[in-house]
Amino acid sequence: MMLIYTIEDKAAWTDLINRAAAYDFYHTWYYHKLDSPEAARLYVFQEGEHFIAYPLVKRAISGSSYFDLTCVYGYTGPISDRPFDAQDKDFLSRFKAAFLEILEAEGVVSVFSRLHPFFNQDLLLESFSGLFPNGKSVAIDLRVPIELQRANYHKSYRQQIRILREKGYEVRESKSAEAIQTYAEIYTENMKRVGASDYYLFTPSYFEQLLDSEEYESKLMLVYLNDEIVSGGVVICTNKIMQVHLMSTRTEHLNLSPPKLVVDETSILGRSLGYEFINLGGGLNFKEDSLFKWKAGFTKLFMDYNSWRYIANQRVYEELLADKGLHADMDIDFFPLYRYQKPD
């Protein structure tokens, strides 16, 4: 049986997340309420005590009576009360049948979801079409001695971290209103500098709410120089995994790359709190670009990172493409393609 919960169903959503064998903060009710309060859905297939839950965001398709499903910003994908490599295959098959039935009933044309590199979600979705390799995600293993961890840093990183400390840069944690306001300004400056869309121009209120949840542990790790905040990032900790989220730096301090100090100090903190991994993520739009290479300078641990790009209604999908003057064979890495906006 497939059930659908919304943001109004906080207790049920939270209970399922807490019962999952593995989850990250991206799956929580709180994060979905912050990101997409009107459209967030938790699709749940349940038999007795066993369940599979898939958080998604339902969107109307303009000019049609149809919908599609996408995910919130971050690494989501399905979760379950059992690891996917320990699931009963018949249970997975029944999930598939129930999920396809609900997609048809809801008029869903396509589903897009970033998958979590730690959770083996491919084992659930491989019986569908649409698994798409997005390269690698970069992670740091905190279970090894810190000397070995730092030995995996690029030589220039070790030098830069040493220089940052010598010059008086230091990392402090703060959640004061003043610190959040300042960091939001730095983040906005950073996003405008790189030409990010308006979606990524988060307000101080967004940061305050992100840092205020009781469903996960969060830390605002800030780099100070002479008591001035010059860089930092949000570190969110869930189930042995630390996610370094939304890092940014004042333009005049970019040459010394103070976020490298944030990563190193986060690894020290993570060990003291019993965390096992730092997930640094990948590059922009899944590419092994300069951002990916920056992250890869910390470690030799790379994890396969996939997305699920599923077409539930092929006929309608192709009709929507034709309405936009597009076709499925175009060499454009974008899904669903009918939402692609041609450059001016």
mmCIF file of C-alpha atoms in Angstrom, residues 8-331:
data_model
loop_
_atom_site.group_PDB
_atom_site.id
_atom_site.type_symbol
_atom_site.label_atom_id
_atom_site.label_comp_id
_atom_site.label_asym_id
_atom_site.label_seq_id
_atom_site.Cartn_x
_atom_site.Cartn_y
_atom_site.Cartn_z
ATOM 1 C CA GLU A 8 0.917 18.756 7.403
ATOM 2 C CA ASP A 9 1.820 15.208 8.500
ATOM 3 C CA LYS A 10 4.832 16.119 10.616
ATOM 4 C CA ALA A 11 4.490 13.307 13.174
ATOM 5 C CA ALA A 12 4.172 10.538 10.591
ATOM 6 C CA TRP A 13 6.991 11.939 8.426
ATOM 7 C CA THR A 14 9.341 12.353 11.379
ATOM 8 C CA ASP A 15 8.552 8.901 12.765
ATOM 9 C CA LEU A 16 9.417 7.221 9.463
ATOM 10 C CA ILE A 17 12.673 9.127 9.112
ATOM 11 C CA ASN A 18 13.697 8.194 12.646
ATOM 12 C CA ARG A 19 12.974 4.526 11.940
ATOM 13 C CA ALA A 20 15.042 4.441 8.740
ATOM 14 C CA ALA A 21 18.194 2.334 8.665
ATOM 15 C CA ALA A 22 20.016 5.321 7.148
ATOM 16 C CA TYR A 23 19.019 8.866 6.337
ATOM 17 C CA ASP A 24 20.509 12.334 6.037
ATOM 18 C CA PHE A 25 19.189 15.754 6.992
ATOM 19 C CA TYR A 26 18.019 16.220 3.398
ATOM 20 C CA HIS A 27 15.286 13.622 4.091
ATOM 21 C CA THR A 28 13.836 15.289 7.176
ATOM 22 C CA TRP A 29 10.442 16.917 7.527
ATOM 23 C CA TYR A 30 12.115 20.090 8.733
ATOM 24 C CA TYR A 31 14.366 20.486 5.689
ATOM 25 C CA HIS A 32 11.458 19.867 3.324
ATOM 26 C CA LYS A 33 9.351 22.411 5.174
ATOM 27 C CA LEU A 34 12.179 24.914 4.773
ATOM 28 C CA ASP A 35 12.760 24.143 1.100
ATOM 29 C CA SER A 36 9.331 23.337 -0.385
ATOM 30 C CA PRO A 37 6.552 23.584 2.214
ATOM 31 C CA GLU A 38 3.633 23.579 -0.232
ATOM 32 C CA ALA A 39 4.820 20.871 -2.592
ATOM 33 C CA ALA A 40 6.847 18.397 -0.506
ATOM 34 C CA ARG A 41 5.540 14.838 -0.401
ATOM 35 C CA LEU A 42 6.695 11.657 1.317
ATOM 36 C CA TYR A 43 5.664 8.620 -0.725
ATOM 37 C CA VAL A 44 5.554 5.613 1.589
ATOM 38 C CA PHE A 45 5.155 1.939 0.728
ATOM 39 C CA GLN A 46 4.542 -0.038 3.892
ATOM 40 C CA GLU A 47 3.856 -3.656 4.792
ATOM 41 C CA GLY A 48 3.692 -4.300 8.520
ATOM 42 C CA GLU A 49 6.805 -2.836 10.144
ATOM 43 C CA HIS A 50 8.742 -2.621 6.875
ATOM 44 C CA PHE A 51 8.649 0.452 4.644
ATOM 45 C CA ILE A 52 10.286 2.371 1.825
ATOM 46 C CA ALA A 53 9.876 6.155 1.950
ATOM 47 C CA TYR A 54 10.716 8.547 -0.880
ATOM 48 C CA PRO A 55 10.652 12.321 -0.266
ATOM 49 C CA LEU A 56 9.870 14.276 -3.421
ATOM 50 C CA VAL A 57 8.460 17.618 -4.518
ATOM 51 C CA LYS A 58 5.369 17.694 -6.728
ATOM 52 C CA ARG A 59 5.231 20.372 -9.424
ATOM 53 C CA ALA A 60 2.530 21.305 -11.901
ATOM 54 C CA ILE A 61 3.654 21.376 -15.527
ATOM 55 C CA SER A 62 2.662 24.727 -17.002
ATOM 56 C CA GLY A 63 0.118 24.604 -19.798
ATOM 57 C CA SER A 64 -0.968 21.051 -19.026
ATOM 58 C CA SER A 65 -2.940 18.997 -16.542
ATOM 59 C CA TYR A 66 0.139 16.941 -15.671
ATOM 60 C CA PHE A 67 2.763 17.009 -12.937
ATOM 61 C CA ASP A 68 6.337 15.957 -12.340
ATOM 62 C CA LEU A 69 8.321 15.070 -9.232
ATOM 63 C CA THR A 70 11.713 16.446 -8.279
ATOM 64 C CA CYS A 71 13.781 16.591 -5.096
ATOM 65 C CA VAL A 72 14.902 19.282 -2.700
ATOM 66 C CA TYR A 73 18.393 20.741 -3.000
ATOM 67 C CA GLY A 74 20.845 18.094 -1.812
ATOM 68 C CA TYR A 75 21.248 14.332 -1.664
ATOM 69 C CA THR A 76 17.930 12.619 -1.048
ATOM 70 C CA GLY A 77 16.627 9.462 -2.723
ATOM 71 C CA PRO A 78 14.626 6.673 -1.061
ATOM 72 C CA ILE A 79 15.177 5.361 2.462
ATOM 73 C CA SER A 80 13.941 2.267 4.271
ATOM 74 C CA ASP A 81 13.846 0.537 7.630
ATOM 75 C CA ARG A 82 16.353 -1.960 6.208
ATOM 76 C CA PRO A 83 19.536 -1.343 4.194
ATOM 77 C CA PHE A 84 18.774 -1.819 0.514
ATOM 78 C CA ASP A 85 21.328 -4.619 0.221
ATOM 79 C CA ALA A 86 19.342 -6.504 2.912
ATOM 80 C CA GLN A 87 15.914 -5.984 1.365
ATOM 81 C CA ASP A 88 13.652 -8.792 0.236
ATOM 82 C CA LYS A 89 13.479 -8.721 -3.579
ATOM 83 C CA ASP A 90 9.763 -9.394 -3.627
ATOM 84 C CA PHE A 91 9.241 -6.408 -1.315
ATOM 85 C CA LEU A 92 11.200 -4.220 -3.753
ATOM 86 C CA SER A 93 9.053 -5.501 -6.622
ATOM 87 C CA ARG A 94 5.861 -4.669 -4.768
ATOM 88 C CA PHE A 95 7.191 -1.184 -4.059
ATOM 89 C CA LYS A 96 7.825 -0.701 -7.768
ATOM 90 C CA ALA A 97 4.317 -1.793 -8.727
ATOM 91 C CA ALA A 98 2.715 0.451 -6.089
ATOM 92 C CA PHE A 99 4.882 3.441 -6.989
ATOM 93 C CA LEU A 100 4.144 3.141 -10.701
ATOM 94 C CA GLU A 101 0.444 2.925 -9.911
ATOM 95 C CA ILE A 102 0.522 6.124 -7.862
ATOM 96 C CA LEU A 103 2.511 7.946 -10.575
ATOM 97 C CA GLU A 104 -0.169 7.076 -13.093
ATOM 98 C CA ALA A 105 -2.999 8.036 -10.736
ATOM 99 C CA GLU A 106 -1.388 11.425 -10.008
ATOM 100 C CA GLY A 107 -0.671 12.221 -13.662
ATOM 101 C CA VAL A 108 3.100 12.302 -13.105
ATOM 102 C CA VAL A 109 5.147 12.532 -16.308
ATOM 103 C CA SER A 110 8.666 12.280 -14.898
ATOM 104 C CA VAL A 111 10.678 11.930 -11.694
ATOM 105 C CA PHE A 112 14.052 13.533 -10.979
ATOM 106 C CA SER A 113 15.987 12.785 -7.810
ATOM 107 C CA ARG A 114 19.588 13.181 -6.756
ATOM 108 C CA LEU A 115 20.676 10.035 -4.955
ATOM 109 C CA HIS A 116 22.746 9.793 -1.804
ATOM 110 C CA PRO A 117 26.261 8.425 -2.464
ATOM 111 C CA PHE A 118 26.336 6.515 0.853
ATOM 112 C CA PHE A 119 23.060 4.594 0.819
ATOM 113 C CA ASN A 120 23.068 2.069 -2.094
ATOM 114 C CA GLN A 121 19.733 3.388 -3.366
ATOM 115 C CA ASP A 122 20.562 2.092 -6.845
ATOM 116 C CA LEU A 123 19.609 -1.376 -5.590
ATOM 117 C CA LEU A 124 16.008 -0.213 -5.295
ATOM 118 C CA LEU A 125 15.843 1.815 -8.501
ATOM 119 C CA GLU A 126 17.830 -0.393 -10.885
ATOM 120 C CA SER A 127 14.646 -2.266 -11.865
ATOM 121 C CA PHE A 128 13.287 1.039 -13.218
ATOM 122 C CA SER A 129 14.883 2.833 -16.141
ATOM 123 C CA GLY A 130 16.585 6.174 -15.681
ATOM 124 C CA LEU A 131 19.556 5.620 -13.369
ATOM 125 C CA PHE A 132 22.100 8.172 -14.540
ATOM 126 C CA PRO A 133 25.782 8.360 -13.538
ATOM 127 C CA ASN A 134 26.760 11.848 -12.394
ATOM 128 C CA GLY A 135 30.430 11.206 -11.732
ATOM 129 C CA LYS A 136 31.839 11.184 -8.228
ATOM 130 C CA SER A 137 31.181 12.691 -4.823
ATOM 131 C CA VAL A 138 34.162 13.591 -2.647
ATOM 132 C CA ALA A 139 34.351 12.338 0.957
ATOM 133 C CA ILE A 140 36.828 12.341 3.836
ATOM 134 C CA ASP A 141 37.114 9.228 6.010
ATOM 135 C CA LEU A 142 37.305 10.290 9.660
ATOM 136 C CA ARG A 143 37.902 6.730 10.835
ATOM 137 C CA VAL A 144 41.556 6.836 9.817
ATOM 138 C CA PRO A 145 44.197 8.608 11.952
ATOM 139 C CA ILE A 146 44.216 12.335 11.316
ATOM 140 C CA GLU A 147 47.860 12.163 10.230
ATOM 141 C CA LEU A 148 46.864 9.787 7.427
ATOM 142 C CA GLN A 149 43.895 11.972 6.516
ATOM 143 C CA ARG A 150 46.148 15.017 6.167
ATOM 144 C CA ALA A 151 48.733 13.015 4.248
ATOM 145 C CA ASN A 152 46.048 12.667 1.555
ATOM 146 C CA TYR A 153 45.742 16.459 1.217
ATOM 147 C CA HIS A 154 47.412 17.957 -1.802
ATOM 148 C CA LYS A 155 50.797 19.353 -0.732
ATOM 149 C CA SER A 156 49.674 22.922 -1.482
ATOM 150 C CA TYR A 157 46.634 22.442 0.790
ATOM 151 C CA ARG A 158 48.805 21.528 3.754
ATOM 152 C CA GLN A 159 50.928 24.593 3.067
ATOM 153 C CA GLN A 160 47.930 26.905 2.718
ATOM 154 C CA ILE A 161 46.317 25.629 5.924
ATOM 155 C CA ARG A 162 49.597 26.209 7.772
ATOM 156 C CA ILE A 163 49.887 29.729 6.322
ATOM 157 C CA LEU A 164 46.286 30.557 7.239
ATOM 158 C CA ARG A 165 46.953 29.623 10.858
ATOM 159 C CA GLU A 166 50.230 31.544 10.897
ATOM 160 C CA LYS A 167 48.482 34.662 9.587
ATOM 161 C CA GLY A 168 45.910 34.483 12.380
ATOM 162 C CA TYR A 169 42.917 32.986 10.607
ATOM 163 C CA GLU A 170 40.918 30.838 13.001
ATOM 164 C CA VAL A 171 37.681 28.844 12.911
ATOM 165 C CA ARG A 172 34.978 29.435 15.499
ATOM 166 C CA GLU A 173 31.449 28.135 15.775
ATOM 167 C CA SER A 174 28.653 30.654 16.251
ATOM 168 C CA LYS A 175 24.881 30.863 15.864
ATOM 169 C CA SER A 176 24.453 34.441 17.033
ATOM 170 C CA ALA A 177 22.065 36.602 15.029
ATOM 171 C CA GLU A 178 24.914 38.953 14.150
ATOM 172 C CA ALA A 179 27.141 36.123 12.883
ATOM 173 C CA ILE A 180 24.328 34.650 10.800
ATOM 174 C CA GLN A 181 23.535 38.046 9.281
ATOM 175 C CA THR A 182 27.176 38.599 8.362
ATOM 176 C CA TYR A 183 27.582 35.135 6.928
ATOM 177 C CA ALA A 184 24.409 35.475 4.841
ATOM 178 C CA GLU A 185 25.871 38.662 3.350
ATOM 179 C CA ILE A 186 29.133 36.856 2.518
ATOM 180 C CA TYR A 187 27.219 33.976 0.961
ATOM 181 C CA THR A 188 25.117 36.320 -1.180
ATOM 182 C CA GLU A 189 28.277 38.137 -2.301
ATOM 183 C CA ASN A 190 29.795 34.761 -3.198
ATOM 184 C CA MET A 191 26.757 33.600 -5.194
ATOM 185 C CA LYS A 192 26.506 36.847 -7.141
ATOM 186 C CA ARG A 193 30.227 36.650 -7.930
ATOM 187 C CA VAL A 194 29.828 33.200 -9.513
ATOM 188 C CA GLY A 195 26.589 34.135 -11.320
ATOM 189 C CA ALA A 196 24.299 31.780 -9.375
ATOM 190 C CA SER A 197 20.542 31.916 -9.942
ATOM 191 C CA ASP A 198 18.221 33.701 -7.529
ATOM 192 C CA TYR A 199 17.318 30.329 -5.992
ATOM 193 C CA TYR A 200 20.699 30.273 -4.242
ATOM 194 C CA LEU A 201 20.469 33.788 -2.781
ATOM 195 C CA PHE A 202 19.455 32.594 0.669
ATOM 196 C CA THR A 203 18.340 35.159 3.245
ATOM 197 C CA PRO A 204 19.531 35.459 6.860
ATOM 198 C CA SER A 205 16.151 34.006 7.870
ATOM 199 C CA TYR A 206 16.858 30.910 5.770
ATOM 200 C CA PHE A 207 20.199 30.369 7.517
ATOM 201 C CA GLU A 208 18.604 30.936 10.928
ATOM 202 C CA GLN A 209 15.972 28.301 10.198
ATOM 203 C CA LEU A 210 18.454 25.860 8.688
ATOM 204 C CA LEU A 211 20.521 26.068 11.867
ATOM 205 C CA ASP A 212 17.539 25.820 14.227
ATOM 206 C CA SER A 213 16.222 22.304 13.627
ATOM 207 C CA GLU A 214 15.906 19.675 16.347
ATOM 208 C CA GLU A 215 15.913 16.898 13.709
ATOM 209 C CA TYR A 216 19.640 17.186 13.023
ATOM 210 C CA GLU A 217 22.720 18.794 14.531
ATOM 211 C CA SER A 218 24.019 21.859 12.726
ATOM 212 C CA LYS A 219 26.997 24.164 13.139
ATOM 213 C CA LEU A 220 27.947 27.451 11.530
ATOM 214 C CA MET A 221 31.729 27.161 11.193
ATOM 215 C CA LEU A 222 33.153 30.633 10.618
ATOM 216 C CA VAL A 223 36.645 31.782 9.713
ATOM 217 C CA TYR A 224 37.729 34.917 11.545
ATOM 218 C CA LEU A 225 40.656 37.230 10.932
ATOM 219 C CA ASN A 226 41.149 39.904 13.609
ATOM 220 C CA ASP A 227 37.591 39.215 14.835
ATOM 221 C CA GLU A 228 36.129 39.803 11.363
ATOM 222 C CA ILE A 229 34.190 36.987 9.681
ATOM 223 C CA VAL A 230 35.749 36.359 6.277
ATOM 224 C CA SER A 231 34.597 32.862 5.335
ATOM 225 C CA GLY A 232 32.752 29.810 6.587
ATOM 226 C CA GLY A 233 30.171 27.149 5.961
ATOM 227 C CA VAL A 234 27.228 25.328 7.467
ATOM 228 C CA VAL A 235 28.117 21.853 8.717
ATOM 229 C CA ILE A 236 25.146 19.553 9.256
ATOM 230 C CA CYS A 237 25.645 16.287 11.111
ATOM 231 C CA THR A 238 23.357 13.275 10.793
ATOM 232 C CA ASN A 239 23.951 9.577 11.393
ATOM 233 C CA LYS A 240 27.768 9.584 11.368
ATOM 234 C CA ILE A 241 27.940 11.835 8.278
ATOM 235 C CA MET A 242 28.913 15.505 8.259
ATOM 236 C CA GLN A 243 27.799 17.550 5.261
ATOM 237 C CA VAL A 244 29.771 20.725 4.534
ATOM 238 C CA HIS A 245 27.000 22.874 3.143
ATOM 239 C CA LEU A 246 26.894 26.341 1.552
ATOM 240 C CA MET A 247 30.532 27.438 1.969
ATOM 241 C CA SER A 248 31.572 30.926 0.913
ATOM 242 C CA THR A 249 34.340 33.524 1.293
ATOM 243 C CA ARG A 250 34.727 37.289 1.041
ATOM 244 C CA THR A 251 36.220 38.181 -2.325
ATOM 245 C CA GLU A 252 39.328 39.873 -0.893
ATOM 246 C CA HIS A 253 40.323 36.687 0.975
ATOM 247 C CA LEU A 254 39.903 34.220 -1.898
ATOM 248 C CA ASN A 255 43.622 34.000 -2.672
ATOM 249 C CA LEU A 256 44.352 32.197 0.624
ATOM 250 C CA SER A 257 41.273 29.918 0.365
ATOM 251 C CA PRO A 258 40.137 29.970 4.013
ATOM 252 C CA PRO A 259 37.469 27.269 3.410
ATOM 253 C CA LYS A 260 40.366 24.795 3.450
ATOM 254 C CA LEU A 261 40.759 25.677 7.121
ATOM 255 C CA VAL A 262 37.023 25.042 7.649
ATOM 256 C CA VAL A 263 37.354 21.537 6.222
ATOM 257 C CA ASP A 264 40.407 20.709 8.317
ATOM 258 C CA GLU A 265 38.863 22.044 11.540
ATOM 259 C CA THR A 266 35.593 20.236 10.785
ATOM 260 C CA SER A 267 37.533 16.982 10.525
ATOM 261 C CA ILE A 268 39.002 17.594 13.991
ATOM 262 C CA LEU A 269 35.573 18.380 15.425
ATOM 263 C CA GLY A 270 33.984 15.396 13.693
ATOM 264 C CA ARG A 271 36.423 12.982 15.261
ATOM 265 C CA SER A 272 35.760 14.387 18.722
ATOM 266 C CA LEU A 273 32.003 13.897 18.226
ATOM 267 C CA GLY A 274 32.237 10.381 16.774
ATOM 268 C CA TYR A 275 31.367 11.096 13.147
ATOM 269 C CA GLU A 276 32.798 8.821 10.440
ATOM 270 C CA PHE A 277 32.688 10.795 7.181
ATOM 271 C CA ILE A 278 32.631 14.294 5.797
ATOM 272 C CA ASN A 279 30.737 14.458 2.525
ATOM 273 C CA LEU A 280 32.069 17.362 0.458
ATOM 274 C CA GLY A 281 29.869 16.582 -2.548
ATOM 275 C CA GLY A 282 30.719 17.066 -6.193
ATOM 276 C CA GLY A 283 31.017 19.840 -8.726
ATOM 277 C CA LEU A 284 28.417 22.250 -10.067
ATOM 278 C CA ASN A 285 25.722 20.520 -12.121
ATOM 279 C CA PHE A 286 27.418 17.156 -11.529
ATOM 280 C CA LYS A 287 30.554 18.177 -13.459
ATOM 281 C CA GLU A 288 34.152 17.392 -12.529
ATOM 282 C CA ASP A 289 34.886 21.098 -12.711
ATOM 283 C CA SER A 290 37.108 23.456 -10.722
ATOM 284 C CA LEU A 291 34.874 23.049 -7.641
ATOM 285 C CA PHE A 292 35.186 19.273 -7.838
ATOM 286 C CA LYS A 293 38.948 19.518 -8.222
ATOM 287 C CA TRP A 294 39.111 21.848 -5.201
ATOM 288 C CA LYS A 295 37.283 19.270 -3.086
ATOM 289 C CA ALA A 296 39.347 16.395 -4.488
ATOM 290 C CA GLY A 297 42.488 18.052 -3.124
ATOM 291 C CA PHE A 298 41.516 16.833 0.364
ATOM 292 C CA THR A 299 41.155 13.109 -0.187
ATOM 293 C CA LYS A 300 41.433 10.041 -2.353
ATOM 294 C CA LEU A 301 37.961 8.785 -1.384
ATOM 295 C CA PHE A 302 35.505 9.208 -4.253
ATOM 296 C CA MET A 303 32.035 7.704 -4.298
ATOM 297 C CA ASP A 304 29.769 7.058 -7.270
ATOM 298 C CA TYR A 305 27.107 9.723 -7.436
ATOM 299 C CA ASN A 306 23.975 9.051 -9.465
ATOM 300 C CA SER A 307 20.642 10.657 -10.176
ATOM 301 C CA TRP A 308 17.346 9.051 -11.094
ATOM 302 C CA ARG A 309 15.792 10.469 -14.256
ATOM 303 C CA TYR A 310 12.649 8.472 -14.809
ATOM 304 C CA ILE A 311 10.078 9.024 -17.551
ATOM 305 C CA ALA A 312 6.747 7.747 -16.246
ATOM 306 C CA ASN A 313 4.662 8.732 -19.277
ATOM 307 C CA GLN A 314 6.699 8.571 -22.476
ATOM 308 C CA ARG A 315 3.915 9.790 -24.745
ATOM 309 C CA VAL A 316 3.192 12.928 -22.746
ATOM 310 C CA TYR A 317 6.913 13.547 -22.192
ATOM 311 C CA GLU A 318 7.493 13.614 -25.947
ATOM 312 C CA GLU A 319 4.448 15.844 -26.494
ATOM 313 C CA LEU A 320 5.800 18.320 -23.949
ATOM 314 C CA LEU A 321 9.162 18.306 -25.737
ATOM 315 C CA ALA A 322 7.509 18.924 -29.097
ATOM 316 C CA ASP A 323 5.608 21.885 -27.642
ATOM 317 C CA LYS A 324 8.994 23.427 -26.757
ATOM 318 C CA GLY A 325 10.591 22.592 -30.095
ATOM 319 C CA LEU A 326 12.838 20.017 -28.405
ATOM 320 C CA HIS A 327 13.456 16.324 -28.937
ATOM 321 C CA ALA A 328 14.799 13.556 -26.700
ATOM 322 C CA ASP A 329 17.989 12.988 -28.725
ATOM 323 C CA MET A 330 19.340 16.496 -28.162
ATOM 324 C CA ASP A 331 22.771 16.574 -26.512
#
